[in-house]
Amino acid sequence: MLAVTAREAAFFLPLVVPICLYVCWSDLSMMKITNIAVLALLAVYVVLGPFALEMSDYIWRYSHLAVVLIAAMLLFAVGAMGAGDAKFAAAAAPFIALADLRLILLLFAACLLASYAAHRLARATPLRRLAPDWQSWEAGRRFPMGLPLSATLVFYLALGLVGA
């Protein structure tokens, strides 16, 4: 049983999806998650959160942002994560109910594996010609984490919408 409700998902999902699509595109094409996308995602939570959540949950979830931001900054400091990825993960954290932490970790793992496999397959096939200028093709070992991070948030909210 998910802790995220259909009501929360219905409020958040319509605005989160276009932001996440933009994050996927920008990270694949430029290997950057822009500050404007991160701020837009945070703005969705700030503005819609009081309508989607109980006020105590709404306020409590700002602690998710702080915890993820600190952890992500540490990962960035040791070179394990990009700055845009860290900021995006922190901005996405308030959308996640703490009770769904296990689910979100499993969902992220699945999205990461699927994204990595799809990106590497596309890079090695003629599909690459559809977007020949994407910087992610030539990024070597670096991987555009905006793709699995965005997919995780969208799938999580979509599961909440359908009441899975």
C-alpha atoms as an extended CHARMM CRD file, in Angstrom:
* protein
*
       164  EXT
         1         1  MET       CA              0.0000000000        0.0000000000        0.0000000000  PROA      1               0.0000000000
         2         2  LEU       CA              1.3540000000        3.3890000000       -1.0010000000  PROA      2               0.0000000000
         3         3  ALA       CA              1.4750000000        6.3040000000        1.3700000000  PROA      3               0.0000000000
         4         4  VAL       CA              1.1750000000        8.7580000000       -1.5170000000  PROA      4               0.0000000000
         5         5  THR       CA             -2.5040000000        9.3920000000       -2.1740000000  PROA      5               0.0000000000
         6         6  ALA       CA             -4.3850000000        9.7860000000       -5.4310000000  PROA      6               0.0000000000
         7         7  ARG       CA             -5.2330000000       13.3180000000       -4.3100000000  PROA      7               0.0000000000
         8         8  GLU       CA             -1.5500000000       14.2500000000       -3.9270000000  PROA      8               0.0000000000
         9         9  ALA       CA             -0.6780000000       12.6750000000       -7.2480000000  PROA      9               0.0000000000
        10        10  ALA       CA             -3.5780000000       14.4090000000       -9.0060000000  PROA      10              0.0000000000
        11        11  PHE       CA             -2.3830000000       17.7900000000       -7.7600000000  PROA      11              0.0000000000
        12        12  PHE       CA              1.2970000000       17.2790000000       -8.4740000000  PROA      12              0.0000000000
        13        13  LEU       CA              1.5440000000       15.0390000000      -11.5330000000  PROA      13              0.0000000000
        14        14  PRO       CA              0.2100000000       17.4250000000      -14.2220000000  PROA      14              0.0000000000
        15        15  LEU       CA              2.9090000000       19.9970000000      -13.4380000000  PROA      15              0.0000000000
        16        16  VAL       CA              5.6710000000       17.5770000000      -12.4770000000  PROA      16              0.0000000000
        17        17  VAL       CA              5.5560000000       15.6510000000      -15.7700000000  PROA      17              0.0000000000
        18        18  PRO       CA              6.5240000000       18.5550000000      -18.0730000000  PROA      18              0.0000000000
        19        19  ILE       CA              9.2910000000       19.6250000000      -15.7040000000  PROA      19              0.0000000000
        20        20  CYS       CA             10.6440000000       16.0800000000      -15.5780000000  PROA      20              0.0000000000
        21        21  LEU       CA             10.4750000000       15.7700000000      -19.3760000000  PROA      21              0.0000000000
        22        22  TYR       CA             12.4770000000       18.9770000000      -19.6510000000  PROA      22              0.0000000000
        23        23  VAL       CA             15.0060000000       17.6530000000      -17.1180000000  PROA      23              0.0000000000
        24        24  CYS       CA             15.4020000000       14.4540000000      -19.1540000000  PROA      24              0.0000000000
        25        25  TRP       CA             15.9220000000       16.4220000000      -22.3550000000  PROA      25              0.0000000000
        26        26  SER       CA             18.3420000000       18.9520000000      -20.8700000000  PROA      26              0.0000000000
        27        27  ASP       CA             20.4230000000       16.3060000000      -19.1360000000  PROA      27              0.0000000000
        28        28  LEU       CA             20.5790000000       14.0950000000      -22.2170000000  PROA      28              0.0000000000
        29        29  SER       CA             21.3070000000       16.9460000000      -24.6080000000  PROA      29              0.0000000000
        30        30  MET       CA             23.5180000000       19.2240000000      -22.4800000000  PROA      30              0.0000000000
        31        31  MET       CA             24.4680000000       17.0580000000      -19.4940000000  PROA      31              0.0000000000
        32        32  LYS       CA             22.9340000000       19.7440000000      -17.2770000000  PROA      32              0.0000000000
        33        33  ILE       CA             19.8960000000       20.0340000000      -15.0670000000  PROA      33              0.0000000000
        34        34  THR       CA             19.1360000000       23.7260000000      -15.0630000000  PROA      34              0.0000000000
        35        35  ASN       CA             18.4180000000       25.7390000000      -11.9410000000  PROA      35              0.0000000000
        36        36  ILE       CA             15.1730000000       26.9140000000      -13.5220000000  PROA      36              0.0000000000
        37        37  ALA       CA             13.9260000000       23.3090000000      -13.6980000000  PROA      37              0.0000000000
        38        38  VAL       CA             14.9110000000       22.6740000000      -10.0810000000  PROA      38              0.0000000000
        39        39  LEU       CA             13.2230000000       25.8930000000       -8.9330000000  PROA      39              0.0000000000
        40        40  ALA       CA             10.1230000000       25.1050000000      -11.0020000000  PROA      40              0.0000000000
        41        41  LEU       CA              9.8450000000       21.6800000000       -9.3650000000  PROA      41              0.0000000000
        42        42  LEU       CA             10.2560000000       23.2010000000       -5.9300000000  PROA      42              0.0000000000
        43        43  ALA       CA              7.6720000000       25.8820000000       -6.7880000000  PROA      43              0.0000000000
        44        44  VAL       CA              5.1310000000       23.1850000000       -7.6650000000  PROA      44              0.0000000000
        45        45  TYR       CA              5.5530000000       21.7320000000       -4.1940000000  PROA      45              0.0000000000
        46        46  VAL       CA              5.5210000000       25.1040000000       -2.4450000000  PROA      46              0.0000000000
        47        47  VAL       CA              2.3650000000       26.3040000000       -4.2250000000  PROA      47              0.0000000000
        48        48  LEU       CA              0.3370000000       23.1010000000       -4.5350000000  PROA      48              0.0000000000
        49        49  GLY       CA              1.5350000000       21.3140000000       -1.4080000000  PROA      49              0.0000000000
        50        50  PRO       CA             -0.8610000000       23.0670000000        0.9900000000  PROA      50              0.0000000000
        51        51  PHE       CA             -3.7920000000       21.9930000000       -1.1910000000  PROA      51              0.0000000000
        52        52  ALA       CA             -2.5880000000       18.4270000000       -1.7680000000  PROA      52              0.0000000000
        53        53  LEU       CA             -1.3820000000       17.5480000000        1.7300000000  PROA      53              0.0000000000
        54        54  GLU       CA             -2.3780000000       17.9670000000        5.3230000000  PROA      54              0.0000000000
        55        55  MET       CA             -0.5420000000       21.0100000000        6.6650000000  PROA      55              0.0000000000
        56        56  SER       CA              1.5300000000       18.9220000000        9.0970000000  PROA      56              0.0000000000
        57        57  ASP       CA              2.6880000000       16.6330000000        6.2550000000  PROA      57              0.0000000000
        58        58  TYR       CA              3.3460000000       19.6030000000        4.0080000000  PROA      58              0.0000000000
        59        59  ILE       CA              5.6290000000       21.2370000000        6.5500000000  PROA      59              0.0000000000
        60        60  TRP       CA              7.2820000000       17.9670000000        7.6300000000  PROA      60              0.0000000000
        61        61  ARG       CA              8.2790000000       17.1340000000        4.0410000000  PROA      61              0.0000000000
        62        62  TYR       CA             10.5450000000       20.1640000000        3.8920000000  PROA      62              0.0000000000
        63        63  SER       CA             12.8110000000       18.1180000000        6.1460000000  PROA      63              0.0000000000
        64        64  HSD       CA             13.0470000000       15.5910000000        3.2770000000  PROA      64              0.0000000000
        65        65  LEU       CA             14.4500000000       18.3800000000        1.1160000000  PROA      65              0.0000000000
        66        66  ALA       CA             17.0420000000       19.2790000000        3.7460000000  PROA      66              0.0000000000
        67        67  VAL       CA             18.1620000000       15.6950000000        4.3790000000  PROA      67              0.0000000000
        68        68  VAL       CA             18.4480000000       14.8430000000        0.6880000000  PROA      68              0.0000000000
        69        69  LEU       CA             20.2140000000       18.1220000000       -0.0670000000  PROA      69              0.0000000000
        70        70  ILE       CA             22.8460000000       17.4580000000        2.6150000000  PROA      70              0.0000000000
        71        71  ALA       CA             23.3560000000       13.8490000000        1.4810000000  PROA      71              0.0000000000
        72        72  ALA       CA             23.4970000000       14.8890000000       -2.1730000000  PROA      72              0.0000000000
        73        73  MET       CA             25.9640000000       17.6870000000       -1.4310000000  PROA      73              0.0000000000
        74        74  LEU       CA             28.2270000000       15.1560000000        0.2570000000  PROA      74              0.0000000000
        75        75  LEU       CA             27.9380000000       12.8690000000       -2.7790000000  PROA      75              0.0000000000
        76        76  PHE       CA             28.7320000000       15.8310000000       -5.0340000000  PROA      76              0.0000000000
        77        77  ALA       CA             31.7320000000       16.7460000000       -2.8870000000  PROA      77              0.0000000000
        78        78  VAL       CA             33.2410000000       13.2830000000       -3.3600000000  PROA      78              0.0000000000
        79        79  GLY       CA             32.4760000000       13.3010000000       -7.0880000000  PROA      79              0.0000000000
        80        80  ALA       CA             29.7420000000       10.6700000000       -6.9670000000  PROA      80              0.0000000000
        81        81  MET       CA             26.9820000000       12.9710000000       -8.2060000000  PROA      81              0.0000000000
        82        82  GLY       CA             26.5990000000       16.0750000000      -10.3310000000  PROA      82              0.0000000000
        83        83  ALA       CA             25.4450000000       19.3620000000       -8.8470000000  PROA      83              0.0000000000
        84        84  GLY       CA             22.2740000000       19.4610000000      -10.9520000000  PROA      84              0.0000000000
        85        85  ASP       CA             21.4310000000       15.8990000000       -9.9470000000  PROA      85              0.0000000000
        86        86  ALA       CA             21.8970000000       16.8150000000       -6.2930000000  PROA      86              0.0000000000
        87        87  LYS       CA             19.6580000000       19.8710000000       -6.5420000000  PROA      87              0.0000000000
        88        88  PHE       CA             16.9990000000       17.9890000000       -8.4950000000  PROA      88              0.0000000000
        89        89  ALA       CA             16.9440000000       15.0970000000       -6.0230000000  PROA      89              0.0000000000
        90        90  ALA       CA             16.5360000000       17.5640000000       -3.1530000000  PROA      90              0.0000000000
        91        91  ALA       CA             13.7050000000       19.4190000000       -4.9340000000  PROA      91              0.0000000000
        92        92  ALA       CA             11.9640000000       16.1050000000       -5.6500000000  PROA      92              0.0000000000
        93        93  ALA       CA             12.2800000000       14.8220000000       -2.0820000000  PROA      93              0.0000000000
        94        94  PRO       CA              9.2380000000       16.6440000000       -0.6130000000  PROA      94              0.0000000000
        95        95  PHE       CA              6.9830000000       14.8840000000       -3.1050000000  PROA      95              0.0000000000
        96        96  ILE       CA              7.9200000000       11.5190000000       -1.5610000000  PROA      96              0.0000000000
        97        97  ALA       CA              6.1450000000       10.2060000000        1.5300000000  PROA      97              0.0000000000
        98        98  LEU       CA              8.6530000000        8.8840000000        4.0630000000  PROA      98              0.0000000000
        99        99  ALA       CA              6.6190000000        5.6820000000        4.4160000000  PROA      99              0.0000000000
       100       100  ASP       CA              7.3310000000        4.9990000000        0.7250000000  PROA      100             0.0000000000
       101       101  LEU       CA             11.1270000000        5.1700000000        1.1020000000  PROA      101             0.0000000000
       102       102  ARG       CA             11.6610000000        1.4760000000        0.3310000000  PROA      102             0.0000000000
       103       103  LEU       CA              9.4210000000        1.6930000000       -2.7040000000  PROA      103             0.0000000000
       104       104  ILE       CA             11.1680000000        4.8170000000       -3.9940000000  PROA      104             0.0000000000
       105       105  LEU       CA             14.5850000000        3.1610000000       -3.6350000000  PROA      105             0.0000000000
       106       106  LEU       CA             13.3870000000        0.0980000000       -5.5570000000  PROA      106             0.0000000000
       107       107  LEU       CA             11.7170000000        2.2760000000       -8.1570000000  PROA      107             0.0000000000
       108       108  PHE       CA             14.8780000000        4.3620000000       -8.5290000000  PROA      108             0.0000000000
       109       109  ALA       CA             17.0010000000        1.2340000000       -8.9170000000  PROA      109             0.0000000000
       110       110  ALA       CA             14.6860000000       -0.0370000000      -11.6630000000  PROA      110             0.0000000000
       111       111  CYS       CA             14.6190000000        3.3450000000      -13.4080000000  PROA      111             0.0000000000
       112       112  LEU       CA             18.3980000000        3.6500000000      -13.1650000000  PROA      112             0.0000000000
       113       113  LEU       CA             18.9980000000        0.2230000000      -14.6910000000  PROA      113             0.0000000000
       114       114  ALA       CA             16.4200000000        0.7600000000      -17.4400000000  PROA      114             0.0000000000
       115       115  SER       CA             17.6940000000        4.2730000000      -18.2160000000  PROA      115             0.0000000000
       116       116  TYR       CA             21.3080000000        3.1840000000      -18.3120000000  PROA      116             0.0000000000
       117       117  ALA       CA             20.5570000000        0.2140000000      -20.5670000000  PROA      117             0.0000000000
       118       118  ALA       CA             18.3470000000        2.2710000000      -22.9100000000  PROA      118             0.0000000000
       119       119  HSD       CA             20.8790000000        5.1140000000      -23.1390000000  PROA      119             0.0000000000
       120       120  ARG       CA             23.8300000000        2.8450000000      -23.8080000000  PROA      120             0.0000000000
       121       121  LEU       CA             21.8220000000        0.8100000000      -26.3510000000  PROA      121             0.0000000000
       122       122  ALA       CA             20.6560000000        3.9510000000      -28.1750000000  PROA      122             0.0000000000
       123       123  ARG       CA             24.2050000000        5.3260000000      -28.1310000000  PROA      123             0.0000000000
       124       124  ALA       CA             25.4990000000        2.1690000000      -29.8070000000  PROA      124             0.0000000000
       125       125  THR       CA             22.8020000000        1.9360000000      -32.4980000000  PROA      125             0.0000000000
       126       126  PRO       CA             21.4800000000        4.0700000000      -35.3540000000  PROA      126             0.0000000000
       127       127  LEU       CA             18.9550000000        5.5520000000      -32.8930000000  PROA      127             0.0000000000
       128       128  ARG       CA             21.7620000000        7.9180000000      -31.9580000000  PROA      128             0.0000000000
       129       129  ARG       CA             21.2300000000        9.7130000000      -35.2800000000  PROA      129             0.0000000000
       130       130  LEU       CA             17.8730000000       11.0030000000      -34.0130000000  PROA      130             0.0000000000
       131       131  ALA       CA             19.7480000000       13.3610000000      -31.6900000000  PROA      131             0.0000000000
       132       132  PRO       CA             23.3200000000       13.4620000000      -32.9830000000  PROA      132             0.0000000000
       133       133  ASP       CA             24.3500000000       16.5360000000      -30.9850000000  PROA      133             0.0000000000
       134       134  TRP       CA             23.4650000000       15.2570000000      -27.5310000000  PROA      134             0.0000000000
       135       135  GLN       CA             26.4140000000       15.6630000000      -25.2070000000  PROA      135             0.0000000000
       136       136  SER       CA             25.4610000000       12.5370000000      -23.2540000000  PROA      136             0.0000000000
       137       137  TRP       CA             26.5920000000       10.3720000000      -26.1760000000  PROA      137             0.0000000000
       138       138  GLU       CA             30.1570000000       11.6050000000      -25.7220000000  PROA      138             0.0000000000
       139       139  ALA       CA             30.2050000000       11.8920000000      -21.9300000000  PROA      139             0.0000000000
       140       140  GLY       CA             32.3160000000        8.7810000000      -21.4370000000  PROA      140             0.0000000000
       141       141  ARG       CA             31.5920000000        7.2080000000      -18.0680000000  PROA      141             0.0000000000
       142       142  ARG       CA             29.3860000000       10.1040000000      -16.9610000000  PROA      142             0.0000000000
       143       143  PHE       CA             25.6770000000        9.3510000000      -17.1760000000  PROA      143             0.0000000000
       144       144  PRO       CA             22.7280000000       11.7870000000      -17.3470000000  PROA      144             0.0000000000
       145       145  MET       CA             21.1110000000       10.9760000000      -13.9920000000  PROA      145             0.0000000000
       146       146  GLY       CA             18.2730000000       13.4040000000      -14.7060000000  PROA      146             0.0000000000
       147       147  LEU       CA             16.6960000000       10.6270000000      -16.7620000000  PROA      147             0.0000000000
       148       148  PRO       CA             16.2830000000        8.0500000000      -13.9500000000  PROA      148             0.0000000000
       149       149  LEU       CA             15.6640000000       10.7010000000      -11.2740000000  PROA      149             0.0000000000
       150       150  SER       CA             12.8370000000       12.2260000000      -13.3110000000  PROA      150             0.0000000000
       151       151  ALA       CA             11.4100000000        8.8570000000      -14.2770000000  PROA      151             0.0000000000
       152       152  THR       CA             11.3880000000        7.7740000000      -10.6320000000  PROA      152             0.0000000000
       153       153  LEU       CA              9.3870000000       10.8160000000       -9.5400000000  PROA      153             0.0000000000
       154       154  VAL       CA              6.9060000000       10.5460000000      -12.4010000000  PROA      154             0.0000000000
       155       155  PHE       CA              6.3650000000        6.8040000000      -11.9480000000  PROA      155             0.0000000000
       156       156  TYR       CA              5.9970000000        7.2150000000       -8.1970000000  PROA      156             0.0000000000
       157       157  LEU       CA              3.2870000000        9.8530000000       -8.5680000000  PROA      157             0.0000000000
       158       158  ALA       CA              1.6350000000        7.8600000000      -11.3600000000  PROA      158             0.0000000000
       159       159  LEU       CA              1.4640000000        4.8220000000       -9.0660000000  PROA      159             0.0000000000
       160       160  GLY       CA             -0.1690000000        7.0270000000       -6.4710000000  PROA      160             0.0000000000
       161       161  LEU       CA             -2.6870000000        8.2710000000       -9.0110000000  PROA      161             0.0000000000
       162       162  VAL       CA             -3.7850000000        4.7720000000       -9.9280000000  PROA      162             0.0000000000
       163       163  GLY       CA             -3.7420000000        3.6920000000       -6.2950000000  PROA      163             0.0000000000
       164       164  ALA       CA             -1.2860000000        0.8510000000       -6.8000000000  PROA      164             0.0000000000
